[in-house]
Amino acid sequence: TLSFTLSNPNASDALTGALFEDELPTGMTVAATPNASTTCGGTPTWAPTAGETLLSFSGGTIPANSSCTVSVDVTSSTVGVSANVSGFIYANESGGNNTSTGSASASLKVLASPEIDKDFDPDLILLGITPNNASTLSFTITNPNPADAIGGVSFADTFPSGVVVASTPNATTTGCGSPTWSTVAGAGSVSLTGGSIASGGSCVLTVDVTGTVTGSYANTTGAVSHIVSGVSASNGDTASATLVIDNPIPKIAFLKEVGLTSNADGAWSDYLAVEVGDQVYYKFTVENIGETALTNIGVSDDTLDISSCAPWPASLPVADGASPTAHIATCIVGPIDVTVAGAVTNDATASGEYGGNPYEDDDTAKRATVDLGLDKTASPTTFTAAGQDIDYTFTVTNDGNAILQ
C-alpha cells in the first residue's frame, strides 16, 4: 500500500483544493484491485485504475493544524529497491509548496520469488532390483535475492497415483532453517512449511518414494511461496520430474568364434579358412546384457565336447562400471585337429535363468578348408614358324570349401 500524508501546519485555517501528482517508477503500477482511499475532506478526486502509472489527486481539504491520508495498492515487477518521489503539493490558500516539505519520497523493495527444482535419483525403479524399490526425490529451493533472506517458505507436492512415500522415508533438510517437512510413510504427498533460506542460499529437501505398478509417472509440484511483510507471496515457480517404474528385462548374449590361437585376446572370428593339418580353437563368450542377475549359466554345443568349460559361473551379475567384466564368462576349447577337407559349422546355445524362467541365445562358428587349383593352356599347342603368336591361358580355381580373398 502506497500512502501519502498531507499535513496542514496552519493553526486555524483549513487548506482547500489540495492536489498533487506522483509518477510511479519503472515496473511499478496500480494493483489489479487498487483499494484507493482518502481521509481528506472536500470533494477529492482520487480514482487510480489498475495498471496506471501516473497518480493524480485533487480537490481535497486538509483540516487546520491536522493531516489527512491518500492511499492505493501498487505492485512492481522490478526486483530490488525502487525509489519514488512525488510531485509538489498545491492548495488554493497557500499555492504550491516547492520546498523540501512540498514533495515526498519513499522506497519499495521487491524480493525475487524463490525458485524450485526437483529430481528423482534414480529416475528408473526396477522392481525387485532397485534397492528397496525406492527412489530419492530431491527438491532444491533457491533464494535468488543476494542481500535478503526469505522466510515462511512453503510448497506441497502431490504425487501421481501409484507413487507414495517409502516405508522408510529417510527425509532430510539442509539449509532450510527449522521447517516442518511432512513426509509420512505411505502418503501420496509431501509438504514444506516454515522454511527460511539465507540470502543467495539454497534449501535442499529429500525423501524416498516408491511404487509397485509399472508406468511412467510425471509429477509437478505446487508453486513455492514465501512470506513478505506478513503476507504470503505464492508467485514462485513449480518444478517437474518423471519417475519410471518397470519390471527388469533379463537378457543373455552369446558369441561363438573360431581361431588358430588359444590366446583369448588373439584373432577370432565367426568364419575361418583352414588347411588340412591345422589345429583350431573355439571361443565361447557369455554376457549378461539385461537388467537383472542371471543364474544357472550354461552352454551346450551339438558338435564339440565342451566339458572342459564346466562349471560355468553360478550367476552373472548386471553390468557394472566398477567391475567391467564381471558380467562376462569366457571359455576356450581346443586344439582340434583338421583332418579332412570340408566345411564344418558348429552351433551352440548359452542359457541362464531369472525368476525360474530360462533365457537363451545361440551363435554359429564355421571353419572350411582351402584348396587352390591352377591350369595353364596354350593356343595353338604347336608352332610352325618363328614369330608366330601363341596365347597362354591361366585358370585359377577354388577347389576347396573356404571363401578365398
JSON list of C-alpha atoms in Angstrom, two decimals, residues 204-368:
[
{"chain": "A", "resi": 204, "resn": "VAL", "atom": "CA", "xyz": [17.56, -28.92, -0.14]},
{"chain": "A", "resi": 205, "resn": "LEU", "atom": "CA", "xyz": [14.94, -31.48, 0.93]},
{"chain": "A", "resi": 206, "resn": "THR", "atom": "CA", "xyz": [14.91, -35.21, 0.24]},
{"chain": "A", "resi": 207, "resn": "VAL", "atom": "CA", "xyz": [12.53, -38.09, 0.75]},
{"chain": "A", "resi": 208, "resn": "ASP", "atom": "CA", "xyz": [12.42, -41.66, -0.54]},
{"chain": "A", "resi": 209, "resn": "VAL", "atom": "CA", "xyz": [9.42, -42.64, -2.64]},
{"chain": "A", "resi": 210, "resn": "THR", "atom": "CA", "xyz": [8.29, -45.95, -4.08]},
{"chain": "A", "resi": 211, "resn": "GLY", "atom": "CA", "xyz": [5.69, -47.68, -6.20]},
{"chain": "A", "resi": 212, "resn": "THR", "atom": "CA", "xyz": [4.71, -51.18, -7.26]},
{"chain": "A", "resi": 213, "resn": "VAL", "atom": "CA", "xyz": [2.81, -50.60, -10.51]},
{"chain": "A", "resi": 214, "resn": "THR", "atom": "CA", "xyz": [4.82, -50.22, -13.70]},
{"chain": "A", "resi": 215, "resn": "GLY", "atom": "CA", "xyz": [4.42, -46.99, -15.62]},
{"chain": "A", "resi": 216, "resn": "SER", "atom": "CA", "xyz": [5.75, -43.51, -16.24]},
{"chain": "A", "resi": 217, "resn": "TYR", "atom": "CA", "xyz": [4.82, -41.02, -13.52]},
{"chain": "A", "resi": 218, "resn": "ALA", "atom": "CA", "xyz": [5.10, -37.32, -14.39]},
{"chain": "A", "resi": 219, "resn": "ASN", "atom": "CA", "xyz": [5.00, -35.15, -11.30]},
{"chain": "A", "resi": 220, "resn": "THR", "atom": "CA", "xyz": [4.74, -31.35, -10.89]},
{"chain": "A", "resi": 221, "resn": "THR", "atom": "CA", "xyz": [4.89, -29.54, -7.56]},
{"chain": "A", "resi": 222, "resn": "GLY", "atom": "CA", "xyz": [2.65, -26.74, -6.43]},
{"chain": "A", "resi": 223, "resn": "ALA", "atom": "CA", "xyz": [4.07, -23.22, -6.56]},
{"chain": "A", "resi": 224, "resn": "VAL", "atom": "CA", "xyz": [6.66, -22.42, -3.89]},
{"chain": "A", "resi": 225, "resn": "SER", "atom": "CA", "xyz": [5.74, -19.43, -1.72]},
{"chain": "A", "resi": 226, "resn": "HIS", "atom": "CA", "xyz": [7.25, -17.27, 1.00]},
{"chain": "A", "resi": 227, "resn": "ILE", "atom": "CA", "xyz": [6.06, -14.59, 3.40]},
{"chain": "A", "resi": 228, "resn": "VAL", "atom": "CA", "xyz": [6.76, -10.91, 2.71]},
{"chain": "A", "resi": 229, "resn": "SER", "atom": "CA", "xyz": [5.68, -8.32, 5.29]},
{"chain": "A", "resi": 230, "resn": "GLY", "atom": "CA", "xyz": [3.30, -10.82, 6.84]},
{"chain": "A", "resi": 231, "resn": "VAL", "atom": "CA", "xyz": [1.65, -11.70, 3.53]},
{"chain": "A", "resi": 232, "resn": "SER", "atom": "CA", "xyz": [2.12, -14.99, 1.70]},
{"chain": "A", "resi": 233, "resn": "ALA", "atom": "CA", "xyz": [3.56, -14.44, -1.78]},
{"chain": "A", "resi": 234, "resn": "SER", "atom": "CA", "xyz": [2.65, -17.53, -3.77]},
{"chain": "A", "resi": 235, "resn": "ASN", "atom": "CA", "xyz": [4.07, -16.44, -7.11]},
{"chain": "A", "resi": 236, "resn": "GLY", "atom": "CA", "xyz": [7.09, -18.77, -7.06]},
{"chain": "A", "resi": 237, "resn": "ASP", "atom": "CA", "xyz": [7.62, -21.32, -9.78]},
{"chain": "A", "resi": 238, "resn": "THR", "atom": "CA", "xyz": [6.89, -25.05, -9.90]},
{"chain": "A", "resi": 239, "resn": "ALA", "atom": "CA", "xyz": [9.15, -28.00, -10.65]},
{"chain": "A", "resi": 240, "resn": "SER", "atom": "CA", "xyz": [8.56, -31.15, -12.68]},
{"chain": "A", "resi": 241, "resn": "ALA", "atom": "CA", "xyz": [10.25, -34.54, -12.98]},
{"chain": "A", "resi": 242, "resn": "THR", "atom": "CA", "xyz": [9.29, -38.03, -14.16]},
{"chain": "A", "resi": 243, "resn": "LEU", "atom": "CA", "xyz": [9.76, -41.35, -12.37]},
{"chain": "A", "resi": 244, "resn": "VAL", "atom": "CA", "xyz": [9.57, -44.61, -14.34]},
{"chain": "A", "resi": 245, "resn": "ILE", "atom": "CA", "xyz": [8.72, -47.90, -12.61]},
{"chain": "A", "resi": 246, "resn": "ASP", "atom": "CA", "xyz": [9.34, -51.04, -14.63]},
{"chain": "A", "resi": 247, "resn": "ASN", "atom": "CA", "xyz": [10.00, -54.73, -14.40]},
{"chain": "A", "resi": 248, "resn": "PRO", "atom": "CA", "xyz": [13.61, -55.70, -15.10]},
{"chain": "A", "resi": 249, "resn": "ILE", "atom": "CA", "xyz": [14.39, -57.15, -18.52]},
{"chain": "A", "resi": 250, "resn": "PRO", "atom": "CA", "xyz": [16.56, -60.30, -18.34]},
{"chain": "A", "resi": 251, "resn": "LYS", "atom": "CA", "xyz": [18.72, -60.88, -21.43]},
{"chain": "A", "resi": 252, "resn": "ILE", "atom": "CA", "xyz": [21.70, -63.05, -22.31]},
{"chain": "A", "resi": 253, "resn": "ALA", "atom": "CA", "xyz": [24.08, -62.65, -25.25]},
{"chain": "A", "resi": 254, "resn": "PHE", "atom": "CA", "xyz": [26.28, -65.40, -26.69]},
{"chain": "A", "resi": 255, "resn": "LEU", "atom": "CA", "xyz": [29.23, -65.25, -29.07]},
{"chain": "A", "resi": 256, "resn": "LYS", "atom": "CA", "xyz": [30.95, -68.30, -30.59]},
{"chain": "A", "resi": 257, "resn": "GLU", "atom": "CA", "xyz": [34.18, -67.78, -32.55]},
{"chain": "A", "resi": 258, "resn": "VAL", "atom": "CA", "xyz": [36.90, -69.87, -34.16]},
{"chain": "A", "resi": 259, "resn": "GLY", "atom": "CA", "xyz": [40.65, -69.14, -34.39]},
{"chain": "A", "resi": 260, "resn": "LEU", "atom": "CA", "xyz": [44.13, -70.55, -34.69]},
{"chain": "A", "resi": 261, "resn": "THR", "atom": "CA", "xyz": [45.19, -69.48, -31.19]},
{"chain": "A", "resi": 262, "resn": "SER", "atom": "CA", "xyz": [44.38, -70.26, -27.59]},
{"chain": "A", "resi": 263, "resn": "ASN", "atom": "CA", "xyz": [45.02, -66.65, -26.60]},
{"chain": "A", "resi": 264, "resn": "ALA", "atom": "CA", "xyz": [41.74, -65.04, -25.54]},
{"chain": "A", "resi": 265, "resn": "ASP", "atom": "CA", "xyz": [42.99, -61.71, -26.89]},
{"chain": "A", "resi": 266, "resn": "GLY", "atom": "CA", "xyz": [44.11, -63.19, -30.20]},
{"chain": "A", "resi": 267, "resn": "ALA", "atom": "CA", "xyz": [42.41, -63.15, -33.61]},
{"chain": "A", "resi": 268, "resn": "TRP", "atom": "CA", "xyz": [38.93, -64.68, -33.52]},
{"chain": "A", "resi": 269, "resn": "SER", "atom": "CA", "xyz": [36.06, -64.65, -36.00]},
{"chain": "A", "resi": 270, "resn": "ASP", "atom": "CA", "xyz": [32.86, -66.47, -36.84]},
{"chain": "A", "resi": 271, "resn": "TYR", "atom": "CA", "xyz": [34.42, -67.84, -40.06]},
{"chain": "A", "resi": 272, "resn": "LEU", "atom": "CA", "xyz": [37.91, -69.23, -40.58]},
{"chain": "A", "resi": 273, "resn": "ALA", "atom": "CA", "xyz": [39.69, -70.63, -43.65]},
{"chain": "A", "resi": 274, "resn": "VAL", "atom": "CA", "xyz": [42.00, -73.53, -42.70]},
{"chain": "A", "resi": 275, "resn": "GLU", "atom": "CA", "xyz": [44.12, -76.25, -44.24]},
{"chain": "A", "resi": 276, "resn": "VAL", "atom": "CA", "xyz": [44.10, -79.94, -43.52]},
{"chain": "A", "resi": 277, "resn": "GLY", "atom": "CA", "xyz": [46.59, -80.45, -40.69]},
{"chain": "A", "resi": 278, "resn": "ASP", "atom": "CA", "xyz": [45.82, -77.17, -38.94]},
{"chain": "A", "resi": 279, "resn": "GLN", "atom": "CA", "xyz": [44.69, -77.03, -35.33]},
{"chain": "A", "resi": 280, "resn": "VAL", "atom": "CA", "xyz": [41.76, -74.77, -34.43]},
{"chain": "A", "resi": 281, "resn": "TYR", "atom": "CA", "xyz": [40.25, -73.45, -31.20]},
{"chain": "A", "resi": 282, "resn": "TYR", "atom": "CA", "xyz": [36.74, -72.34, -30.32]},
{"chain": "A", "resi": 283, "resn": "LYS", "atom": "CA", "xyz": [35.99, -69.44, -28.01]},
{"chain": "A", "resi": 284, "resn": "PHE", "atom": "CA", "xyz": [32.67, -69.14, -26.16]},
{"chain": "A", "resi": 285, "resn": "THR", "atom": "CA", "xyz": [31.65, -65.79, -24.62]},
{"chain": "A", "resi": 286, "resn": "VAL", "atom": "CA", "xyz": [28.52, -65.48, -22.46]},
{"chain": "A", "resi": 287, "resn": "GLU", "atom": "CA", "xyz": [27.41, -61.98, -21.42]},
{"chain": "A", "resi": 288, "resn": "ASN", "atom": "CA", "xyz": [24.59, -60.71, -19.23]},
{"chain": "A", "resi": 289, "resn": "ILE", "atom": "CA", "xyz": [23.18, -57.73, -21.15]},
{"chain": "A", "resi": 290, "resn": "GLY", "atom": "CA", "xyz": [19.96, -57.50, -19.17]},
{"chain": "A", "resi": 291, "resn": "GLU", "atom": "CA", "xyz": [18.81, -55.55, -16.14]},
{"chain": "A", "resi": 292, "resn": "THR", "atom": "CA", "xyz": [18.91, -58.38, -13.62]},
{"chain": "A", "resi": 293, "resn": "ALA", "atom": "CA", "xyz": [21.39, -61.04, -12.50]},
{"chain": "A", "resi": 294, "resn": "LEU", "atom": "CA", "xyz": [21.15, -64.42, -14.24]},
{"chain": "A", "resi": 295, "resn": "THR", "atom": "CA", "xyz": [21.65, -67.81, -12.57]},
{"chain": "A", "resi": 296, "resn": "ASN", "atom": "CA", "xyz": [22.33, -71.38, -13.74]},
{"chain": "A", "resi": 297, "resn": "ILE", "atom": "CA", "xyz": [24.61, -70.26, -16.56]},
{"chain": "A", "resi": 298, "resn": "GLY", "atom": "CA", "xyz": [25.33, -72.97, -19.11]},
{"chain": "A", "resi": 299, "resn": "VAL", "atom": "CA", "xyz": [26.43, -73.62, -22.71]},
{"chain": "A", "resi": 300, "resn": "SER", "atom": "CA", "xyz": [25.52, -76.54, -24.95]},
{"chain": "A", "resi": 301, "resn": "ASP", "atom": "CA", "xyz": [27.16, -77.49, -28.27]},
{"chain": "A", "resi": 302, "resn": "ASP", "atom": "CA", "xyz": [25.77, -80.13, -30.63]},
{"chain": "A", "resi": 303, "resn": "THR", "atom": "CA", "xyz": [29.18, -80.92, -32.14]},
{"chain": "A", "resi": 304, "resn": "LEU", "atom": "CA", "xyz": [32.02, -80.11, -29.79]},
{"chain": "A", "resi": 305, "resn": "ASP", "atom": "CA", "xyz": [32.98, -81.62, -26.46]},
{"chain": "A", "resi": 306, "resn": "ILE", "atom": "CA", "xyz": [32.96, -78.56, -24.18]},
{"chain": "A", "resi": 307, "resn": "SER", "atom": "CA", "xyz": [33.05, -80.40, -20.86]},
{"chain": "A", "resi": 308, "resn": "SER", "atom": "CA", "xyz": [36.33, -78.64, -20.10]},
{"chain": "A", "resi": 309, "resn": "CYS", "atom": "CA", "xyz": [34.38, -75.39, -19.75]},
{"chain": "A", "resi": 310, "resn": "ALA", "atom": "CA", "xyz": [32.38, -76.70, -16.80]},
{"chain": "A", "resi": 311, "resn": "PRO", "atom": "CA", "xyz": [31.46, -75.46, -14.38]},
{"chain": "A", "resi": 312, "resn": "TRP", "atom": "CA", "xyz": [30.19, -72.18, -15.78]},
{"chain": "A", "resi": 313, "resn": "PRO", "atom": "CA", "xyz": [29.59, -69.40, -13.20]},
{"chain": "A", "resi": 314, "resn": "ALA", "atom": "CA", "xyz": [26.63, -69.98, -10.91]},
{"chain": "A", "resi": 315, "resn": "SER", "atom": "CA", "xyz": [25.42, -66.49, -11.81]},
{"chain": "A", "resi": 316, "resn": "LEU", "atom": "CA", "xyz": [26.30, -63.45, -13.89]},
{"chain": "A", "resi": 317, "resn": "PRO", "atom": "CA", "xyz": [25.59, -60.02, -12.39]},
{"chain": "A", "resi": 318, "resn": "VAL", "atom": "CA", "xyz": [24.26, -56.95, -14.16]},
{"chain": "A", "resi": 319, "resn": "ALA", "atom": "CA", "xyz": [26.94, -54.97, -16.00]},
{"chain": "A", "resi": 320, "resn": "ASP", "atom": "CA", "xyz": [28.65, -52.54, -13.64]},
{"chain": "A", "resi": 321, "resn": "GLY", "atom": "CA", "xyz": [31.29, -49.95, -14.47]},
{"chain": "A", "resi": 322, "resn": "ALA", "atom": "CA", "xyz": [33.06, -50.69, -11.21]},
{"chain": "A", "resi": 323, "resn": "SER", "atom": "CA", "xyz": [33.63, -54.30, -12.35]},
{"chain": "A", "resi": 324, "resn": "PRO", "atom": "CA", "xyz": [33.52, -54.03, -16.13]},
{"chain": "A", "resi": 325, "resn": "THR", "atom": "CA", "xyz": [34.00, -57.76, -16.90]},
{"chain": "A", "resi": 326, "resn": "ALA", "atom": "CA", "xyz": [32.19, -59.41, -14.00]},
{"chain": "A", "resi": 327, "resn": "HIS", "atom": "CA", "xyz": [29.07, -59.93, -16.14]},
{"chain": "A", "resi": 328, "resn": "ILE", "atom": "CA", "xyz": [31.02, -61.86, -18.82]},
{"chain": "A", "resi": 329, "resn": "ALA", "atom": "CA", "xyz": [32.15, -65.51, -18.82]},
{"chain": "A", "resi": 330, "resn": "THR", "atom": "CA", "xyz": [34.60, -66.92, -21.43]},
{"chain": "A", "resi": 331, "resn": "CYS", "atom": "CA", "xyz": [35.88, -70.40, -22.27]},
{"chain": "A", "resi": 332, "resn": "ILE", "atom": "CA", "xyz": [38.26, -71.67, -24.98]},
{"chain": "A", "resi": 333, "resn": "VAL", "atom": "CA", "xyz": [38.13, -75.26, -26.29]},
{"chain": "A", "resi": 334, "resn": "GLY", "atom": "CA", "xyz": [40.91, -76.89, -28.31]},
{"chain": "A", "resi": 335, "resn": "PRO", "atom": "CA", "xyz": [43.12, -77.66, -30.03]},
{"chain": "A", "resi": 336, "resn": "ILE", "atom": "CA", "xyz": [41.01, -79.57, -32.53]},
{"chain": "A", "resi": 337, "resn": "ASP", "atom": "CA", "xyz": [42.78, -81.16, -35.49]},
{"chain": "A", "resi": 338, "resn": "VAL", "atom": "CA", "xyz": [41.57, -80.53, -39.03]},
{"chain": "A", "resi": 339, "resn": "THR", "atom": "CA", "xyz": [41.92, -83.99, -40.50]},
{"chain": "A", "resi": 340, "resn": "VAL", "atom": "CA", "xyz": [39.67, -83.92, -43.54]},
{"chain": "A", "resi": 341, "resn": "ALA", "atom": "CA", "xyz": [38.78, -81.36, -46.16]},
{"chain": "A", "resi": 342, "resn": "GLY", "atom": "CA", "xyz": [35.38, -79.76, -45.99]},
{"chain": "A", "resi": 343, "resn": "ALA", "atom": "CA", "xyz": [33.33, -77.20, -44.12]},
{"chain": "A", "resi": 344, "resn": "VAL", "atom": "CA", "xyz": [32.23, -77.60, -40.51]},
{"chain": "A", "resi": 345, "resn": "THR", "atom": "CA", "xyz": [29.57, -75.42, -38.91]},
{"chain": "A", "resi": 346, "resn": "ASN", "atom": "CA", "xyz": [29.19, -75.50, -35.14]},
{"chain": "A", "resi": 347, "resn": "ASP", "atom": "CA", "xyz": [26.04, -74.32, -33.40]},
{"chain": "A", "resi": 348, "resn": "ALA", "atom": "CA", "xyz": [25.97, -73.62, -29.68]},
{"chain": "A", "resi": 349, "resn": "THR", "atom": "CA", "xyz": [23.47, -72.17, -27.20]},
{"chain": "A", "resi": 350, "resn": "ALA", "atom": "CA", "xyz": [24.02, -70.22, -23.98]},
{"chain": "A", "resi": 351, "resn": "SER", "atom": "CA", "xyz": [21.36, -70.13, -21.27]},
{"chain": "A", "resi": 352, "resn": "GLY", "atom": "CA", "xyz": [20.58, -68.54, -17.93]},
{"chain": "A", "resi": 353, "resn": "GLU", "atom": "CA", "xyz": [17.61, -68.14, -15.61]},
{"chain": "A", "resi": 354, "resn": "TYR", "atom": "CA", "xyz": [15.76, -65.37, -13.84]},
{"chain": "A", "resi": 355, "resn": "GLY", "atom": "CA", "xyz": [12.66, -65.91, -11.73]},
{"chain": "A", "resi": 356, "resn": "GLY", "atom": "CA", "xyz": [12.56, -69.56, -12.74]},
{"chain": "A", "resi": 357, "resn": "ASN", "atom": "CA", "xyz": [12.34, -68.69, -16.44]},
{"chain": "A", "resi": 358, "resn": "PRO", "atom": "CA", "xyz": [15.05, -69.60, -18.96]},
{"chain": "A", "resi": 359, "resn": "TYR", "atom": "CA", "xyz": [16.70, -67.08, -21.29]},
{"chain": "A", "resi": 360, "resn": "GLU", "atom": "CA", "xyz": [18.80, -68.23, -24.23]},
{"chain": "A", "resi": 361, "resn": "ASP", "atom": "CA", "xyz": [20.90, -67.04, -27.13]},
{"chain": "A", "resi": 362, "resn": "ASP", "atom": "CA", "xyz": [22.71, -69.04, -29.82]},
{"chain": "A", "resi": 363, "resn": "ASP", "atom": "CA", "xyz": [25.53, -68.45, -32.26]},
{"chain": "A", "resi": 364, "resn": "THR", "atom": "CA", "xyz": [27.44, -70.25, -35.01]},
{"chain": "A", "resi": 365, "resn": "ALA", "atom": "CA", "xyz": [31.09, -70.53, -35.98]},
{"chain": "A", "resi": 366, "resn": "LYS", "atom": "CA", "xyz": [32.29, -72.08, -39.24]},
{"chain": "A", "resi": 367, "resn": "ARG", "atom": "CA", "xyz": [35.63, -73.42, -40.49]},
{"chain": "A", "resi": 368, "resn": "ALA", "atom": "CA", "xyz": [36.34, -74.50, -44.05]}
]
